[in-house]
Amino acid sequence: MSIIRSVVAGCGSYLPARIVTNQEMTTIVDTTDDWIVERTGIHERRIAAEGEFTSHLALNAAKAAIADAGIDAQEIDTIILATTTPDQTFPATAVTVQMGLGIHHGAAFDVQAVCSGFIYALTIADTFIRCGQAKTVLVIGAETFTRLLDWTDRTTCVLFGDGAGAVVLTAGEGEGTTADRGILTAHLHSDGRLKEKLYVDGGPSTTQTTGHVRMEGREVFRHAVVNIADTINEALAATGLTAADIDWFVPHQANKRILDGTAKRIGLPPEKVVITVGQHGNTSAASVPLALDTAIKDGRIKRGDLVLLEAMGGGFTWGSVLLRW
Ligand code: UT7
């Protein structure tokens, strides 16, 4: 049986130029390189320059993904941008990116699911393609997350960074089996009962300010490992595949200990886990495509490989996408 599959045609990413090392963080808050590395695996993060906005990072990543896909930007009929740090409350940052690409047709909109944003955006894009609503979708995760940080709070400000990643998804044909290229299954979840564990203490409707990130790290950690393992098992059950079939695990890059714990829980060997958190910290919605692009460009992920993506973030929100490259 012939079915429509959403195939990744290209991938790209962008990190701002300014590197802030753990050593530099010790001049800002009471912390040490040892503490940050031991508890999180983070060595450095990037911070966007003054006047450099989420749309700028997104546009750079988008251009790289379009070039990698070898398509003309005009072929894109939908742009979905996941971000928690839009340039403005409105219009959507996706529309600014659309304009930057010289596209004046189709739809462009933002998705807000914090660190799970890219997984949410990819799932929406897949649904659009499979139901015939779109043919070529640019999916972006982009953040200037450091602009939400309280630089006096050492429990959060050492963790996050800025960056962007993007993929171009195109409509392809498959046989309806797990041997098909493209997205094989996608699963999304949210549960607001624990929203106070990770949130921003401001917003247009409540305080008319942007607010700062607040997190009970230990609680988030505890739920992250369980929720992520659950959604991975859900993806495997939906496809009849097993952990042994997975070639590459590309998780949300929040904390190396969470990634190690999750891999262990589902029985994945450490060498199959793509870990880039050390180089850019937690970049929220940008982290999955940043890690994905790294493993593609360095030759680890090859055509035909089975790739598992997942994320968990504020809300809580979490989800997984299983695809064949
Ligand atoms: O992307 C969205 C999802 N977010 C996450 O997945 C983050 C999940 N949570 C985590 O990654 C970890 O919980 C953290 C990295 C945030 C914290 O690690 P932890 O091992 O859970 O540490 P903790 O919060 O239990 O704190 C341990 C100690 C505390 O001191 P006391 O109370 O034991 O004296 C903290 O005050 O470490 C202290 N501490 C620090 N020390 C040096 C907290 N932040 C720092 C710091 N430098 N930056």
Coordinates of C-alpha atoms in Angstrom, one line a residue, residues 62 66-67 69-79 97-107 135-138 168 170:
A62 CA 16.6 27.9 8.0
I66 CA 17.1 24.9 2.7
A67 CA 20.6 24.7 1.1
A69 CA 17.8 20.1 1.1
G70 CA 18.8 21.5 -2.3
I71 CA 15.4 23.2 -2.8
D72 CA 14.3 26.7 -3.8
A73 CA 12.9 28.5 -0.7
Q74 CA 9.8 29.3 -2.8
E75 CA 8.9 25.6 -2.7
I76 CA 8.2 25.9 1.0
D77 CA 4.4 26.2 1.7
T78 CA 4.4 26.2 5.5
I79 CA 6.8 27.4 8.2
V97 CA 11.5 34.4 9.1
Q98 CA 9.1 33.9 6.1
M99 CA 9.7 37.5 5.1
G100 CA 13.4 37.1 5.5
L101 CA 13.3 34.1 3.1
G102 CA 11.4 36.2 0.6
I103 CA 8.3 33.9 0.8
H104 CA 4.9 35.6 0.5
H105 CA 2.7 32.6 0.1
G106 CA 1.5 29.7 2.3
A107 CA 1.3 29.8 6.1
K135 CA 3.9 19.5 0.8
T136 CA 7.1 21.2 1.9
V137 CA 7.4 22.4 5.5
L138 CA 10.2 24.3 7.2
V168 CA 12.9 20.8 5.7
T170 CA 8.8 17.1 2.2

